[in-house]
């Protein structure tokens, strides 16, 4: 399941980030494989996810490259 398929309010764990460049960008924000996050909102072509430290807005194209597991 990709991040784009999650619904608002879902808690999920990041399984894999398919693109290496995106993986490095998220790692610089403190997000890596295995982290738990919340899906806050998905609207206007963007996805808002909340980690324990920060909120991150991703475009739909980037959200498709993140494999998740809903908890």
PDB file of C-alpha atoms in Angstrom:
ATOM      1  CA  UNK A   1       0.000   0.000   0.000  1.00  0.00           C
ATOM      2  CA  UNK A   2       1.304   3.468  -0.825  1.00  0.00           C
ATOM      3  CA  UNK A   3       0.978   6.602   1.261  1.00  0.00           C
ATOM      4  CA  UNK A   4      -1.439   8.020  -1.301  1.00  0.00           C
ATOM      5  CA  UNK A   5      -3.905   5.172  -0.583  1.00  0.00           C
ATOM      6  CA  UNK A   6      -4.084   5.921   3.163  1.00  0.00           C
ATOM      7  CA  UNK A   7      -7.025   7.799   4.637  1.00  0.00           C
ATOM      8  CA  UNK A   8      -6.987  10.828   6.907  1.00  0.00           C
ATOM      9  CA  UNK A   9      -6.488   9.777  10.539  1.00  0.00           C
ATOM     10  CA  UNK A  10      -4.671   6.522   9.702  1.00  0.00           C
ATOM     11  CA  UNK A  11      -1.616   5.582  11.726  1.00  0.00           C
ATOM     12  CA  UNK A  12       0.995   3.832   9.610  1.00  0.00           C
ATOM     13  CA  UNK A  13       4.548   2.587   9.549  1.00  0.00           C
ATOM     14  CA  UNK A  14       6.860   3.391   6.652  1.00  0.00           C
ATOM     15  CA  UNK A  15       7.989   0.130   5.041  1.00  0.00           C
ATOM     16  CA  UNK A  16      10.061   1.370   2.127  1.00  0.00           C
ATOM     17  CA  UNK A  17      10.899   4.580   0.295  1.00  0.00           C
ATOM     18  CA  UNK A  18      11.388   3.630  -3.343  1.00  0.00           C
ATOM     19  CA  UNK A  19      13.359   6.637  -4.557  1.00  0.00           C
ATOM     20  CA  UNK A  20      16.855   7.165  -3.152  1.00  0.00           C
ATOM     21  CA  UNK A  21      16.757  10.975  -3.450  1.00  0.00           C
ATOM     22  CA  UNK A  22      13.430  11.143  -1.567  1.00  0.00           C
ATOM     23  CA  UNK A  23      14.828   8.768   1.052  1.00  0.00           C
ATOM     24  CA  UNK A  24      17.769  11.109   1.656  1.00  0.00           C
ATOM     25  CA  UNK A  25      15.505  14.188   1.887  1.00  0.00           C
ATOM     26  CA  UNK A  26      13.221  12.528   4.427  1.00  0.00           C
ATOM     27  CA  UNK A  27      16.211  11.243   6.375  1.00  0.00           C
ATOM     28  CA  UNK A  28      17.457  14.822   6.711  1.00  0.00           C
ATOM     29  CA  UNK A  29      14.075  15.616   8.321  1.00  0.00           C
ATOM     30  CA  UNK A  30      14.442  12.698  10.723  1.00  0.00           C
ATOM     31  CA  UNK A  31      12.124  10.260   8.910  1.00  0.00           C
ATOM     32  CA  UNK A  32      13.317   6.796   7.891  1.00  0.00           C
ATOM     33  CA  UNK A  33      12.026   3.273   7.230  1.00  0.00           C
ATOM     34  CA  UNK A  34      10.165   1.802  10.191  1.00  0.00           C
ATOM     35  CA  UNK A  35       8.992   5.144  11.619  1.00  0.00           C
ATOM     36  CA  UNK A  36       5.380   5.516  12.721  1.00  0.00           C
ATOM     37  CA  UNK A  37       3.401   8.464  11.365  1.00  0.00           C
ATOM     38  CA  UNK A  38      -0.156   9.797  11.123  1.00  0.00           C
ATOM     39  CA  UNK A  39      -1.932  10.824   7.944  1.00  0.00           C
ATOM     40  CA  UNK A  40      -3.495  14.204   8.714  1.00  0.00           C
ATOM     41  CA  UNK A  41      -4.926  15.312   5.389  1.00  0.00           C
ATOM     42  CA  UNK A  42      -4.897  14.631   1.655  1.00  0.00           C
ATOM     43  CA  UNK A  43      -6.191  17.477  -0.507  1.00  0.00           C
ATOM     44  CA  UNK A  44      -5.277  19.651  -3.492  1.00  0.00           C
ATOM     45  CA  UNK A  45      -2.648  17.222  -4.754  1.00  0.00           C
ATOM     46  CA  UNK A  46      -0.752  17.165  -1.454  1.00  0.00           C
ATOM     47  CA  UNK A  47      -0.491  14.777   1.481  1.00  0.00           C
ATOM     48  CA  UNK A  48       0.117  16.041   5.027  1.00  0.00           C
ATOM     49  CA  UNK A  49       1.732  13.501   7.328  1.00  0.00           C
ATOM     50  CA  UNK A  50       2.678  14.036  10.952  1.00  0.00           C
ATOM     51  CA  UNK A  51       5.665  12.432  12.633  1.00  0.00           C
ATOM     52  CA  UNK A  52       6.583  12.727  16.293  1.00  0.00           C
ATOM     53  CA  UNK A  53       8.874  15.657  15.490  1.00  0.00           C
ATOM     54  CA  UNK A  54       7.381  17.488  12.517  1.00  0.00           C
ATOM     55  CA  UNK A  55       4.681  17.739   9.879  1.00  0.00           C
ATOM     56  CA  UNK A  56       5.632  17.038   6.277  1.00  0.00           C
ATOM     57  CA  UNK A  57       3.742  17.960   3.117  1.00  0.00           C
ATOM     58  CA  UNK A  58       4.384  15.729   0.094  1.00  0.00           C
ATOM     59  CA  UNK A  59       2.992  15.942  -3.423  1.00  0.00           C
ATOM     60  CA  UNK A  60       0.907  13.039  -4.719  1.00  0.00           C
ATOM     61  CA  UNK A  61       3.800  11.991  -6.991  1.00  0.00           C
ATOM     62  CA  UNK A  62       6.160  11.629  -4.036  1.00  0.00           C
ATOM     63  CA  UNK A  63       3.492   9.998  -1.852  1.00  0.00           C
ATOM     64  CA  UNK A  64       3.177   7.201  -4.424  1.00  0.00           C
ATOM     65  CA  UNK A  65       6.839   6.326  -3.864  1.00  0.00           C
ATOM     66  CA  UNK A  66       6.410   5.574  -0.158  1.00  0.00           C
ATOM     67  CA  UNK A  67       5.250   2.068   0.806  1.00  0.00           C
ATOM     68  CA  UNK A  68       3.405   1.923   4.127  1.00  0.00           C
ATOM     69  CA  UNK A  69       1.794  -0.560   6.491  1.00  0.00           C
ATOM     70  CA  UNK A  70      -1.335   0.649   8.299  1.00  0.00           C
ATOM     71  CA  UNK A  71      -1.188  -0.110  12.020  1.00  0.00           C
TER      72      UNK A  71
END
